[in-house]
Amino acid sequence: VSMARRHGLERLAVPTQGNAGDSLCEYAVAAGLRAVVAMPRDTPLPILGRVAALAQDGDRVGLELVDVTIREAGERLKERWIPQGWFSVATFQEPGWRIEGKKTLGLELAEPAEPGGAWSLPDVVVYPTGGGTGVLGMWKAWSELECLGLIGPDRPRMVCVQSEATAPLVRAFEQGLADTTPTAAGKTLAFGLNVPGGVGHFRVLEIIRESGGSAIAVTEAEMESELSAVWRDKGWWICPEGAACLAALPALRDQGMISGGNRVVVFNTGSLEKYLPELRHLL
């Protein structure tokens, strides 16, 4: 949003079924810009409701509801809004600003834990992957840190986690394909992972293979179990996407992707608060 404003853009559009639409609206309103969001009708109510509330308050925010997934939401924007001059900030359809923002993930992983300490990276990164912007952002950050002489050439093994309900990356990885093929969307607790195909998936697959990593899918039951266990044992409100990553750890250990003594970072990308109407029964 800051970059769009700097370049004189005033009308932004994004398809979403998660935090991107909510965040875009909040920041656009604060920046004095306009935003339109297209999202599936079954988007978690706290996310959809916040965008709807902003859409009711003046003309700064517009909301389009579509059937099925983020793919159809993107098509709706291309049909109606982009031809009218709205600027798409969808994943991999803007000038790379979102990747630049996601570099923060990689920078914070690498920075010294103590003042004066050395920059370093973990052995394994386990990341819930829908479109894959975060994976590309981290990889770019580490390349730049290496150019600055702050880290060496070694990289973490990148593990991308998806739901078995919608797992195009996992299928492509297991079949040795260079890119994903669009799949039918499934039904999953992890709305942020319900991405049946991605423009940047070919690059995500390259990074997984270059790093010696993997792509793995977990079941809905495994996600549910992990959400309940983490709340019961830790009192943490992690999101289903984060729970998917935790649920993948036993299989990754069995496969030898994770071993004793490894430094492993598991990403949780949101709060359970935004999913409570659907998932309260798991607590």
XYZ file of N, CA and C in Angstrom:
849
model
N 0.830 -1.193 0.000
C 0.000 0.000 0.000
C 0.874 1.255 0.000
N 1.924 1.233 0.781
C 2.830 2.386 0.816
C 3.465 2.626 -0.546
N 3.869 1.550 -1.227
C 4.480 1.689 -2.542
C 3.451 2.164 -3.568
N 2.240 1.658 -3.479
C 1.189 2.097 -4.395
C 0.930 3.591 -4.230
N 0.868 4.023 -3.005
C 0.649 5.445 -2.739
C 1.812 6.283 -3.267
N 3.031 5.793 -3.074
C 4.203 6.524 -3.549
C 4.176 6.694 -5.062
N 3.633 5.692 -5.756
C 3.590 5.748 -7.218
C 2.305 6.380 -7.747
N 1.520 6.945 -6.865
C 0.340 7.680 -7.302
C -0.880 6.843 -7.596
N -0.874 5.583 -7.199
C -2.044 4.729 -7.405
C -3.075 5.006 -6.319
N -4.335 5.056 -6.701
C -5.382 5.418 -5.748
C -6.433 4.341 -5.563
N -6.500 3.364 -6.489
C -7.525 2.320 -6.419
C -6.853 0.951 -6.525
N -6.971 0.154 -5.468
C -6.298 -1.139 -5.396
C -7.320 -2.266 -5.321
N -6.978 -3.410 -5.905
C -7.878 -4.562 -5.912
C -7.111 -5.821 -5.560
N -7.759 -6.716 -4.795
C -7.103 -7.969 -4.431
C -8.142 -9.074 -4.259
N -7.848 -10.289 -4.752
C -8.662 -11.453 -4.407
C -8.081 -12.087 -3.149
N -8.925 -12.619 -2.300
C -8.417 -13.177 -1.043
C -9.417 -14.153 -0.452
N -8.930 -15.004 0.429
C -9.823 -15.763 1.305
C -9.221 -15.789 2.701
N -8.404 -14.773 2.972
C -7.739 -14.702 4.267
C -7.347 -13.290 4.622
N -6.155 -13.160 5.191
C -5.738 -11.890 5.784
C -5.416 -10.794 4.774
N -5.114 -11.146 3.529
C -4.702 -10.121 2.561
C -5.789 -9.077 2.346
N -7.032 -9.515 2.209
C -8.117 -8.566 1.976
C -8.384 -7.687 3.172
N -8.413 -8.289 4.334
C -8.603 -7.560 5.587
C -7.513 -6.505 5.749
N -6.274 -6.919 5.555
C -5.141 -6.010 5.725
C -5.147 -4.896 4.685
N -5.412 -5.251 3.424
C -5.424 -4.238 2.373
C -6.431 -3.143 2.688
N -7.622 -3.537 3.109
C -8.662 -2.546 3.401
C -8.249 -1.618 4.534
N -7.727 -2.189 5.594
C -7.326 -1.373 6.745
C -6.251 -0.356 6.347
N -5.244 -0.823 5.631
C -4.142 0.066 5.262
C -4.557 1.072 4.193
N -5.390 0.642 3.250
C -5.837 1.558 2.203
C -6.643 2.707 2.796
N -7.543 2.387 3.700
C -8.345 3.431 4.346
C -7.443 4.389 5.112
N -6.471 3.831 5.838
C -5.552 4.677 6.607
C -4.714 5.572 5.698
N -4.419 5.083 4.487
C -3.581 5.837 3.552
C -4.380 6.769 2.651
N -5.697 6.763 2.812
C -6.527 7.618 1.981
C -6.758 7.078 0.588
N -6.566 5.771 0.392
C -6.781 5.132 -0.902
C -8.104 4.376 -0.895
N -8.463 3.843 -2.050
C -9.663 3.016 -2.165
C -9.244 1.575 -2.443
N -10.062 0.633 -2.011
C -9.746 -0.783 -2.210
C -11.018 -1.553 -2.525
N -10.884 -2.541 -3.391
C -11.966 -3.480 -3.625
C -11.417 -4.883 -3.397
N -12.190 -5.698 -2.699
C -11.774 -7.052 -2.340
C -12.803 -8.040 -2.871
N -12.327 -9.092 -3.532
C -13.191 -10.193 -3.942
C -12.802 -11.413 -3.124
N -13.795 -12.057 -2.513
C -13.497 -13.216 -1.668
C -14.624 -14.237 -1.724
N -14.307 -15.507 -1.466
C -15.335 -16.541 -1.440
C -16.363 -16.290 -0.339
N -17.574 -16.741 -0.566
C -18.646 -16.527 0.401
C -18.397 -17.251 1.723
N -17.621 -18.334 1.680
C -17.388 -19.099 2.908
C -16.125 -18.661 3.642
N -15.586 -17.491 3.313
C -14.449 -16.946 4.056
C -14.827 -16.813 5.529
N -13.917 -17.121 6.460
C -14.246 -17.010 7.889
C -14.892 -15.667 8.220
N -15.977 -15.730 8.995
C -16.803 -14.551 9.252
C -16.043 -13.357 9.824
N -15.115 -13.530 10.778
C -14.406 -12.349 11.281
C -13.621 -11.607 10.202
N -13.097 -12.335 9.215
C -12.369 -11.697 8.117
C -13.351 -11.031 7.158
N -14.335 -11.801 6.707
C -15.329 -11.262 5.791
C -16.082 -10.108 6.440
N -16.424 -10.284 7.717
C -17.213 -9.269 8.417
C -16.500 -7.946 8.546
N -15.194 -7.972 8.777
C -14.451 -6.721 8.909
C -14.408 -5.981 7.580
N -14.183 -6.712 6.483
C -14.182 -6.078 5.166
C -15.573 -5.533 4.850
N -16.608 -6.319 5.175
C -17.979 -5.868 4.926
C -18.302 -4.614 5.724
N -17.817 -4.567 6.963
C -18.064 -3.386 7.795
C -17.402 -2.147 7.198
N -16.181 -2.298 6.724
C -15.497 -1.173 6.088
C -16.199 -0.770 4.794
N -16.737 -1.762 4.079
C -17.435 -1.477 2.825
C -18.725 -0.697 3.063
N -19.313 -0.864 4.241
C -20.541 -0.141 4.579
C -20.273 1.290 5.014
N -19.029 1.584 5.334
C -18.675 2.888 5.895
C -18.034 3.763 4.817
N -18.874 4.417 4.040
C -18.360 5.291 2.994
C -18.045 4.540 1.718
N -17.269 5.172 0.830
C -16.992 4.584 -0.481
C -15.537 4.177 -0.651
N -14.818 4.031 0.448
C -13.400 3.679 0.360
C -13.176 2.207 0.038
N -14.103 1.343 0.449
C -13.915 -0.104 0.319
C -15.092 -0.722 -0.418
N -14.780 -1.609 -1.369
C -15.796 -2.379 -2.063
C -15.594 -3.862 -1.814
N -16.682 -4.621 -1.788
C -16.617 -6.062 -1.509
C -17.402 -6.826 -2.555
N -16.757 -7.825 -3.146
C -17.397 -8.743 -4.087
C -17.328 -10.144 -3.506
N -18.463 -10.819 -3.399
C -18.494 -12.199 -2.927
C -18.684 -13.140 -4.106
N -17.884 -14.203 -4.133
C -17.944 -15.161 -5.236
C -18.071 -16.575 -4.674
N -18.403 -17.494 -5.540
C -18.462 -18.899 -5.146
C -17.088 -19.551 -5.308
N -16.851 -20.575 -4.549
C -15.703 -21.484 -4.606
C -14.449 -20.890 -3.966
N -13.443 -20.428 -4.727
C -12.131 -20.130 -4.132
C -11.576 -18.782 -4.582
N -10.346 -18.529 -4.138
C -9.625 -17.316 -4.517
C -9.415 -17.245 -6.028
N -9.373 -18.378 -6.702
C -9.201 -18.374 -8.161
C -10.366 -17.661 -8.832
N -11.587 -17.983 -8.407
C -12.763 -17.331 -8.970
C -12.844 -15.861 -8.554
N -12.333 -15.574 -7.351
C -12.291 -14.177 -6.903
C -11.384 -13.351 -7.813
N -10.239 -13.923 -8.173
C -9.331 -13.231 -9.078
C -9.946 -13.013 -10.447
N -10.668 -14.013 -10.939
C -11.320 -13.882 -12.240
C -12.368 -12.777 -12.221
N -13.077 -12.661 -11.097
C -14.091 -11.612 -10.977
C -13.462 -10.221 -11.055
N -12.335 -10.042 -10.395
C -11.649 -8.748 -10.457
C -11.205 -8.433 -11.883
N -10.683 -9.435 -12.577
C -10.210 -9.219 -13.949
C -11.357 -8.901 -14.898
N -12.521 -9.465 -14.612
C -13.681 -9.221 -15.465
C -14.266 -7.828 -15.249
N -14.357 -7.411 -13.992
C -15.108 -6.194 -13.688
C -14.253 -4.995 -13.314
N -13.268 -5.197 -12.436
C -12.599 -4.059 -11.815
C -11.307 -3.630 -12.503
N -10.488 -4.571 -12.899
C -9.213 -4.210 -13.527
C -9.436 -3.422 -14.821
N -10.420 -3.806 -15.667
C -10.661 -3.011 -16.875
C -11.083 -1.569 -16.587
N -11.566 -1.309 -15.379
C -11.969 0.046 -15.013
C -10.808 0.867 -14.448
N -9.620 0.282 -14.425
C -8.459 1.034 -13.972
C -8.009 0.753 -12.556
N -8.623 -0.230 -11.894
C -8.171 -0.609 -10.557
C -6.877 -1.405 -10.688
N -5.960 -1.187 -9.781
C -4.633 -1.808 -9.851
C -4.615 -3.077 -9.008
N -4.279 -4.199 -9.634
C -4.259 -5.477 -8.919
C -3.008 -5.614 -8.063
N -3.211 -5.921 -6.796
C -2.096 -6.245 -5.908
C -2.173 -7.719 -5.503
N -2.759 -8.532 -6.392
C -2.841 -9.972 -6.158
C -1.444 -10.585 -6.162
N -1.333 -11.758 -5.570
C -0.048 -12.453 -5.482
C 0.602 -12.601 -6.852
N 1.840 -12.098 -6.973
C 2.644 -12.178 -8.193
C 2.055 -11.397 -9.372
N 1.088 -10.529 -9.112
C 0.524 -9.727 -10.194
C 0.784 -8.236 -9.996
N 1.544 -7.896 -8.959
C 2.001 -6.521 -8.767
C 3.521 -6.513 -9.001
N 4.185 -5.373 -8.894
C 5.607 -5.317 -9.281
C 6.601 -5.959 -8.311
N 6.144 -6.841 -7.456
C 7.050 -7.504 -6.518
C 7.053 -6.891 -5.137
N 6.150 -5.962 -4.875
C 6.119 -5.305 -3.564
C 5.791 -6.284 -2.444
N 4.933 -7.242 -2.726
C 4.563 -8.199 -1.674
C 5.738 -9.113 -1.333
N 6.516 -9.488 -2.324
C 7.718 -10.282 -2.051
C 8.699 -9.468 -1.219
N 8.854 -8.195 -1.557
C 9.743 -7.331 -0.776
C 9.283 -7.268 0.677
N 7.982 -7.192 0.888
C 7.467 -7.171 2.254
C 7.713 -8.480 2.983
N 7.535 -9.590 2.268
C 7.732 -10.902 2.890
C 9.199 -11.206 3.166
N 10.110 -10.421 2.614
C 11.527 -10.602 2.953
C 11.752 -10.468 4.456
N 10.881 -9.723 5.113
C 11.012 -9.538 6.563
C 11.083 -10.875 7.288
N 10.335 -11.866 6.810
C 10.365 -13.195 7.428
C 11.786 -13.747 7.429
N 12.437 -13.667 6.287
C 13.799 -14.190 6.172
C 14.819 -13.371 6.931
N 14.645 -12.061 6.936
C 15.587 -11.194 7.648
C 15.533 -11.451 9.147
N 14.327 -11.597 9.681
C 14.201 -11.818 11.123
C 14.706 -13.195 11.535
N 14.575 -14.181 10.645
C 15.133 -15.500 10.957
C 16.651 -15.459 11.016
N 17.250 -14.622 10.196
C 18.710 -14.610 10.078
C 19.399 -13.696 11.078
N 18.706 -12.670 11.546
C 19.385 -11.673 12.374
C 19.845 -12.270 13.704
N 20.917 -11.737 14.279
C 21.467 -12.291 15.522
C 20.453 -12.273 16.658
N 20.450 -13.348 17.424
C 19.552 -13.415 18.577
C 20.026 -12.516 19.708
N 21.330 -12.287 19.766
C 21.919 -11.435 20.803
C 22.715 -10.312 20.149
N 22.778 -9.146 20.783
C 23.578 -8.048 20.227
C 25.024 -8.485 19.995
N 25.522 -8.201 18.816
C 26.895 -8.568 18.488
C 27.070 -9.995 18.028
N 25.983 -10.773 18.013
C 26.072 -12.160 17.577
C 26.171 -12.272 16.065
N 26.343 -13.497 15.603
C 26.489 -13.740 14.168
C 25.124 -13.946 13.512
N 25.024 -13.519 12.275
C 23.839 -13.817 11.484
C 23.883 -15.299 11.111
N 22.738 -15.963 11.196
C 22.703 -17.392 10.887
C 21.289 -17.796 10.499
N 21.178 -18.978 9.910
C 19.887 -19.495 9.479
C 19.616 -20.839 10.138
N 18.333 -21.189 10.315
C 18.009 -22.514 10.851
C 18.313 -23.599 9.826
N 18.203 -24.841 10.262
C 18.437 -25.965 9.354
C 17.217 -26.265 8.491
N 16.036 -26.063 9.070
C 14.788 -26.394 8.374
C 13.767 -25.290 8.635
N 13.038 -24.908 7.605
C 11.910 -23.987 7.734
C 10.665 -24.711 7.244
N 9.644 -24.757 8.088
C 8.381 -25.412 7.747
C 7.335 -24.313 7.589
N 6.798 -24.172 6.383
C 5.988 -22.999 6.053
C 4.668 -23.409 5.398
N 3.533 -22.897 5.887
C 2.243 -23.187 5.246
C 2.154 -22.423 3.931
N 1.932 -23.122 2.840
C 2.103 -22.512 1.524
C 0.826 -22.568 0.696
N 0.299 -21.388 0.400
C -0.817 -21.259 -0.524
C -0.278 -20.792 -1.859
N -0.174 -19.451 -2.017
C 0.402 -18.906 -3.239
C 1.913 -18.998 -3.277
N 2.561 -18.876 -2.110
C 4.010 -19.048 -2.039
C 4.822 -17.779 -1.939
N 4.159 -16.626 -1.758
C 4.906 -15.367 -1.678
C 5.934 -15.380 -0.558
N 5.568 -15.945 0.583
C 6.485 -15.975 1.721
C 7.756 -16.753 1.430
N 7.625 -17.851 0.703
C 8.799 -18.663 0.356
C 9.752 -17.852 -0.517
N 9.204 -17.178 -1.519
C 10.044 -16.369 -2.404
C 10.656 -15.187 -1.668
N 9.888 -14.596 -0.755
C 10.412 -13.469 0.000
C 11.585 -13.853 0.877
N 11.469 -14.975 1.588
C 12.575 -15.433 2.429
C 13.809 -15.746 1.589
N 13.612 -16.433 0.483
C 14.740 -16.829 -0.368
C 15.469 -15.599 -0.900
N 14.714 -14.591 -1.285
C 15.320 -13.351 -1.786
C 16.090 -12.638 -0.676
N 15.517 -12.609 0.520
C 16.195 -11.965 1.647
C 17.544 -12.613 1.914
N 17.590 -13.935 1.886
C 18.843 -14.632 2.186
C 19.875 -14.421 1.079
N 19.426 -14.342 -0.159
C 20.363 -14.052 -1.253
C 20.996 -12.679 -1.063
N 20.194 -11.725 -0.648
C 20.715 -10.375 -0.444
C 21.645 -10.315 0.763
N 21.311 -11.057 1.813
C 22.199 -11.095 2.978
C 23.538 -11.730 2.625
N 23.507 -12.743 1.761
C 24.770 -13.353 1.326
C 25.600 -12.351 0.522
N 24.940 -11.577 -0.337
C 25.656 -10.557 -1.118
C 26.303 -9.514 -0.210
N 25.676 -9.261 0.932
C 26.221 -8.297 1.891
C 27.306 -8.904 2.777
N 27.522 -10.211 2.639
C 28.544 -10.877 3.432
C 28.117 -11.223 4.840
N 26.813 -11.185 5.108
C 26.321 -11.452 6.463
C 26.074 -12.934 6.710
N 25.786 -13.694 5.671
C 25.618 -15.144 5.793
C 26.357 -15.808 4.638
N 26.533 -17.125 4.742
C 27.179 -17.887 3.688
C 26.172 -18.434 2.698
N 26.585 -19.394 1.868
C 25.718 -19.930 0.817
C 24.723 -20.985 1.293
N 24.905 -21.520 2.496
C 24.013 -22.578 2.963
C 22.622 -22.019 3.248
N 21.605 -22.810 2.907
C 20.219 -22.403 3.105
C 19.466 -23.471 3.898
N 18.401 -23.074 4.581
C 17.564 -24.068 5.258
C 16.872 -24.981 4.247
N 16.563 -26.182 4.667
C 15.701 -27.040 3.864
C 14.282 -26.473 3.969
N 13.705 -26.117 2.848
C 12.387 -25.492 2.837
C 11.311 -26.564 2.691
N 10.408 -26.616 3.652
C 9.308 -27.571 3.622
C 8.001 -26.799 3.483
N 7.289 -27.038 2.404
C 6.006 -26.383 2.164
C 4.880 -27.334 2.547
N 3.980 -26.848 3.393
C 2.895 -27.677 3.919
C 1.567 -27.229 3.314
N 0.781 -28.207 2.881
C -0.554 -27.935 2.367
C -1.554 -28.897 2.988
N -2.831 -28.622 2.756
C -3.882 -29.539 3.189
C -4.094 -30.600 2.123
N -4.378 -31.828 2.551
C -4.677 -32.882 1.580
C -5.862 -32.508 0.700
N -6.737 -31.635 1.213
C -7.920 -31.245 0.454
C -7.568 -30.464 -0.806
N -6.513 -29.665 -0.736
C -6.055 -28.866 -1.881
C -4.538 -28.817 -1.827
N -3.894 -29.671 -2.611
C -2.436 -29.814 -2.486
C -1.731 -29.845 -3.839
N -1.890 -28.819 -4.667
C -1.239 -28.845 -5.982
C 0.282 -28.855 -5.914
N 0.860 -28.143 -4.943
C 2.320 -28.130 -4.813
C 2.857 -29.505 -4.446
N 2.181 -30.154 -3.524
C 2.632 -31.474 -3.073
C 2.578 -32.470 -4.228
N 1.493 -32.439 -4.979
C 1.370 -33.364 -6.112
C 2.466 -33.112 -7.146
N 2.698 -31.845 -7.454
C 3.724 -31.518 -8.449
C 5.108 -31.935 -7.966
N 5.381 -31.723 -6.683
C 6.680 -32.104 -6.130
C 6.867 -33.614 -6.189
N 5.853 -34.347 -5.766
C 5.954 -35.807 -5.736
C 6.068 -36.403 -7.137
N 5.477 -35.733 -8.122
C 5.496 -36.246 -9.496
C 6.675 -35.723 -10.307
N 7.519 -34.907 -9.677
C 8.685 -34.384 -10.368
C 8.374 -33.340 -11.420
N 7.239 -32.659 -11.290
C 6.833 -31.661 -12.276
C 7.501 -30.320 -12.003
N 7.661 -29.530 -13.053
C 8.281 -28.212 -12.916
C 7.301 -27.163 -12.426
N 6.005 -27.425 -12.569
C 4.989 -26.464 -12.140
C 3.745 -27.227 -11.717
N 2.867 -26.535 -11.022
C 1.611 -27.147 -10.621
C 0.613 -27.085 -11.770
N -0.355 -27.975 -11.724
C -1.487 -27.907 -12.643
C -2.718 -27.569 -11.822
N -3.593 -26.698 -12.319
C -4.777 -26.306 -11.546
C -5.596 -27.523 -11.134
N -6.030 -27.515 -9.888
C -6.820 -28.619 -9.360
C -8.155 -28.091 -8.858
N -9.072 -29.004 -8.639
C -10.338 -28.616 -8.025
C -10.091 -28.304 -6.554
N -10.706 -27.246 -6.072
C -10.532 -26.871 -4.671
C -11.269 -27.838 -3.767
N -10.676 -28.115 -2.623
C -11.309 -28.970 -1.642
C -11.925 -28.158 -0.521
N -12.264 -28.825 0.548
C -12.835 -28.186 1.732
C -11.825 -28.331 2.854
N -11.320 -27.206 3.371
C -10.288 -27.268 4.402
C -10.491 -26.215 5.466
N -10.066 -26.551 6.690
C -10.072 -25.576 7.779
C -9.141 -24.419 7.474
N -8.059 -24.711 6.767
C -7.007 -23.726 6.509
C -7.322 -22.962 5.224
N -8.155 -21.946 5.346
C -8.594 -21.195 4.173
C -7.415 -20.609 3.405
N -6.368 -20.219 4.103
C -5.213 -19.639 3.440
C -4.448 -20.623 2.577
N -4.703 -21.923 2.761
C -4.037 -22.951 1.959
C -4.909 -23.444 0.814
N -6.125 -22.941 0.732
C -7.059 -23.446 -0.279
C -6.841 -22.731 -1.614
N -5.638 -22.909 -2.145
C -5.222 -22.263 -3.395
C -5.008 -23.361 -4.434
N -5.936 -23.530 -5.374
C -5.859 -24.666 -6.298
C -4.796 -24.555 -7.380
N -4.143 -23.414 -7.484
C -3.057 -23.230 -8.442
C -2.468 -21.848 -8.257
N -1.165 -21.700 -8.498
C -0.537 -20.410 -8.251
C 0.410 -20.005 -9.361
N 0.422 -18.713 -9.691
C 1.290 -18.193 -10.748
C 2.758 -18.440 -10.423
N 3.129 -18.343 -9.146
C 4.526 -18.488 -8.757
C 4.917 -19.859 -8.253
N 4.043 -20.845 -8.422
C 4.342 -22.175 -7.890
C 5.581 -22.801 -8.526
N 5.854 -22.482 -9.778
C 7.048 -23.051 -10.422
C 8.307 -22.637 -9.669
N 8.320 -21.398 -9.187
C 9.503 -20.921 -8.465
C 9.557 -21.533 -7.070
N 8.410 -21.727 -6.439
C 8.386 -22.391 -5.135
C 8.971 -23.793 -5.253
N 8.591 -24.516 -6.295
C 9.117 -25.865 -6.507
C 10.625 -25.840 -6.735
N 11.107 -24.851 -7.459
C 12.556 -24.727 -7.664
C 13.279 -24.535 -6.333
N 12.715 -23.700 -5.475
C 13.346 -23.418 -4.182
C 13.335 -24.654 -3.292
N 12.212 -25.361 -3.264
C 12.141 -26.591 -2.471
C 13.251 -27.549 -2.888
N 13.389 -27.756 -4.175
C 14.376 -28.719 -4.675
C 15.799 -28.216 -4.493
N 16.014 -26.939 -4.734
C 17.353 -26.372 -4.567
C 17.820 -26.474 -3.123
N 16.889 -26.371 -2.191
C 17.242 -26.394 -0.768
C 17.340 -27.802 -0.201
N 16.930 -28.799 -0.983
C 16.877 -30.163 -0.458
C 15.693 -30.387 0.449
N 14.658 -29.578 0.262
C 13.479 -29.640 1.122
C 12.413 -30.588 0.614
N 11.157 -30.267 0.960
C 10.067 -31.174 0.633
C 8.752 -30.407 0.604
N 7.734 -31.065 0.078
C 6.360 -30.571 0.146
C 5.516 -31.699 0.707
N 4.679 -31.389 1.669
C 3.950 -32.433 2.380
C 2.530 -31.963 2.674
N 1.587 -32.880 2.598
C 0.189 -32.568 2.889
C -0.242 -33.257 4.175
N -1.113 -32.597 4.920
C -1.660 -33.172 6.149
C -3.178 -33.245 6.022
N -3.775 -34.108 6.823
C -5.222 -34.279 6.773
C -5.923 -33.224 7.622
N -7.209 -33.076 7.380
C -8.006 -32.151 8.189
C -8.061 -32.626 9.640
N -8.143 -33.937 9.831
C -8.176 -34.479 11.194
C -6.887 -34.166 11.942
N -5.754 -34.231 11.249
C -4.471 -33.908 11.880
C -4.410 -32.437 12.281
N -4.941 -31.568 11.432
C -4.985 -30.141 11.774
C -5.864 -29.898 12.995
N -7.031 -30.513 13.006
C -7.947 -30.352 14.136
C -7.295 -30.813 15.428
N -6.664 -31.967 15.375
C -6.014 -32.516 16.563
C -4.922 -31.588 17.074
N -4.147 -31.027 16.160
C -3.048 -30.144 16.558
C -3.569 -28.842 17.153
N -4.621 -28.294 16.563
C -5.220 -27.075 17.114
C -5.677 -27.292 18.548
N -6.368 -28.396 18.775
C -6.861 -28.700 20.119
C -5.716 -28.922 21.095
N -4.696 -29.664 20.659
C -3.572 -29.981 21.545
C -2.786 -28.732 21.922
N -2.551 -27.857 20.960
C -1.779 -26.645 21.242
C -2.547 -25.732 22.194
N -3.855 -25.632 22.005
C -4.652 -24.816 22.923
C -4.653 -25.433 24.322
N -4.815 -26.745 24.382
C -4.875 -27.427 25.677
C -3.541 -27.354 26.412
N -2.449 -27.571 25.695
C -1.139 -27.674 26.342
C -0.429 -26.336 26.512
N -0.657 -25.412 25.583
C 0.091 -24.148 25.587
C -0.779 -22.913 25.772
N -2.065 -23.043 25.473
C -2.923 -21.868 25.513
C -2.682 -20.923 24.351
N -2.163 -21.449 23.246
C -1.865 -20.625 22.071
C -3.024 -20.680 21.080
N -3.403 -19.520 20.553
C -4.444 -19.436 19.524
C -3.791 -19.424 18.150
N -3.233 -20.536 17.736
C -2.622 -20.580 16.412
C -3.705 -20.800 15.364
N -3.403 -20.416 14.141
C -4.368 -20.582 13.059
C -4.262 -21.993 12.467
N -5.249 -22.427 11.682
C -5.183 -23.763 11.084
C -3.957 -23.971 10.202
N -3.506 -22.908 9.542
C -2.323 -23.029 8.696
C -1.085 -23.356 9.536
N -0.962 -22.704 10.681
C 0.132 -23.019 11.591
C 0.007 -24.420 12.153
N -1.230 -24.827 12.460
C -1.464 -26.182 12.963
C -1.073 -27.224 11.920
N -1.286 -26.913 10.653
C -0.891 -27.842 9.588
C 0.607 -28.093 9.622
N 1.376 -27.044 9.874
C 2.836 -27.200 9.931
C 3.258 -28.065 11.114
N 2.654 -27.832 12.265
C 2.971 -28.664 13.431
C 2.578 -30.116 13.180
N 1.441 -30.310 12.520
C 0.976 -31.667 12.240
C 1.906 -32.404 11.287
N 2.667 -31.661 10.492
C 3.578 -32.291 9.526
C 4.869 -32.782 10.164
N 5.191 -32.326 11.369
C 6.498 -32.627 11.960
C 6.777 -34.120 12.149
N 5.831 -34.921 12.664
C 6.146 -36.350 12.826
C 6.537 -37.033 11.516
N 5.809 -36.730 10.444
C 6.135 -37.341 9.152
C 7.483 -36.856 8.640
N 7.782 -35.586 8.859
C 9.081 -35.055 8.426
C 10.227 -35.714 9.179
N 9.996 -35.998 10.450
C 11.012 -36.701 11.234
C 11.193 -38.128 10.713
N 10.074 -38.793 10.430
C 10.143 -40.165 9.921
C 10.852 -40.228 8.566
N 10.689 -39.187 7.761
C 11.315 -39.145 6.437
C 12.790 -38.762 6.493
N 13.259 -38.331 7.669
C 14.637 -37.892 7.789
C 14.860 -36.448 7.391
N 13.779 -35.727 7.100
C 13.906 -34.315 6.750
C 14.322 -33.503 7.974
N 13.898 -33.975 9.155
C 14.275 -33.360 10.428
C 14.959 -34.424 11.270
N 16.069 -34.073 11.878
C 16.771 -35.031 12.734
C 17.244 -34.343 14.004
N 17.714 -35.141 14.955
C 18.169 -34.614 16.230
C 19.251 -33.565 16.068
N 19.134 -32.493 16.825
C 20.116 -31.421 16.764
C 19.823 -30.351 15.735
N 18.830 -30.587 14.867
C 18.466 -29.571 13.878
C 17.767 -28.381 14.532
N 18.031 -27.208 14.006
C 17.266 -26.016 14.361
C 16.121 -25.904 13.361
N 14.904 -26.022 13.870
C 13.720 -26.061 13.007
C 12.811 -24.881 13.346
N 12.398 -24.145 12.337
C 11.454 -23.044 12.519
C 10.137 -23.425 11.858
N 9.068 -23.378 12.641
C 7.724 -23.657 12.141
C 6.939 -22.349 12.150
N 6.361 -21.997 11.034
C 5.635 -20.732 10.926
C 4.161 -20.890 11.285
N 3.685 -19.977 12.127
C 2.254 -19.779 12.339
C 1.918 -18.414 11.760
N 0.975 -18.370 10.834
C 0.761 -17.153 10.054
C -0.468 -16.346 10.459
N -1.092 -16.698 11.570
C -2.261 -15.927 11.976
C -2.793 -16.370 13.317
N -3.902 -15.764 13.697
C -4.539 -16.048 14.982
C -5.809 -16.861 14.784
N -6.066 -17.747 15.717
C -7.306 -18.521 15.682
C -8.530 -17.626 15.832
N -8.327 -16.425 16.344
C -9.446 -15.499 16.555
C -10.283 -15.320 15.291
N -9.619 -15.280 14.141
C -10.334 -15.038 12.892
C -11.086 -16.268 12.389
N -10.902 -17.400 13.052
C -11.570 -18.634 12.639
C -12.549 -19.141 13.705
N -12.710 -18.394 14.783
C -13.439 -18.906 15.945
C -14.850 -19.419 15.641
N -15.655 -18.731 14.828
C -17.006 -19.267 14.605
C -17.000 -20.695 14.075
N -16.027 -21.019 13.221
C -15.967 -22.358 12.632
C -15.239 -23.367 13.523
N -14.308 -22.893 14.363
C -13.418 -23.815 15.068
C -13.536 -23.770 16.589
N -14.506 -23.043 17.105
C -14.646 -22.946 18.564
C -14.804 -24.320 19.206
N -15.435 -25.242 18.492
C -15.680 -26.568 19.059
C -14.395 -27.351 19.319
N -13.280 -26.915 18.738
C -12.020 -27.631 18.931
C -11.299 -27.212 20.202
N -11.751 -26.145 20.830
C -11.057 -25.633 22.017
C -11.597 -26.280 23.285
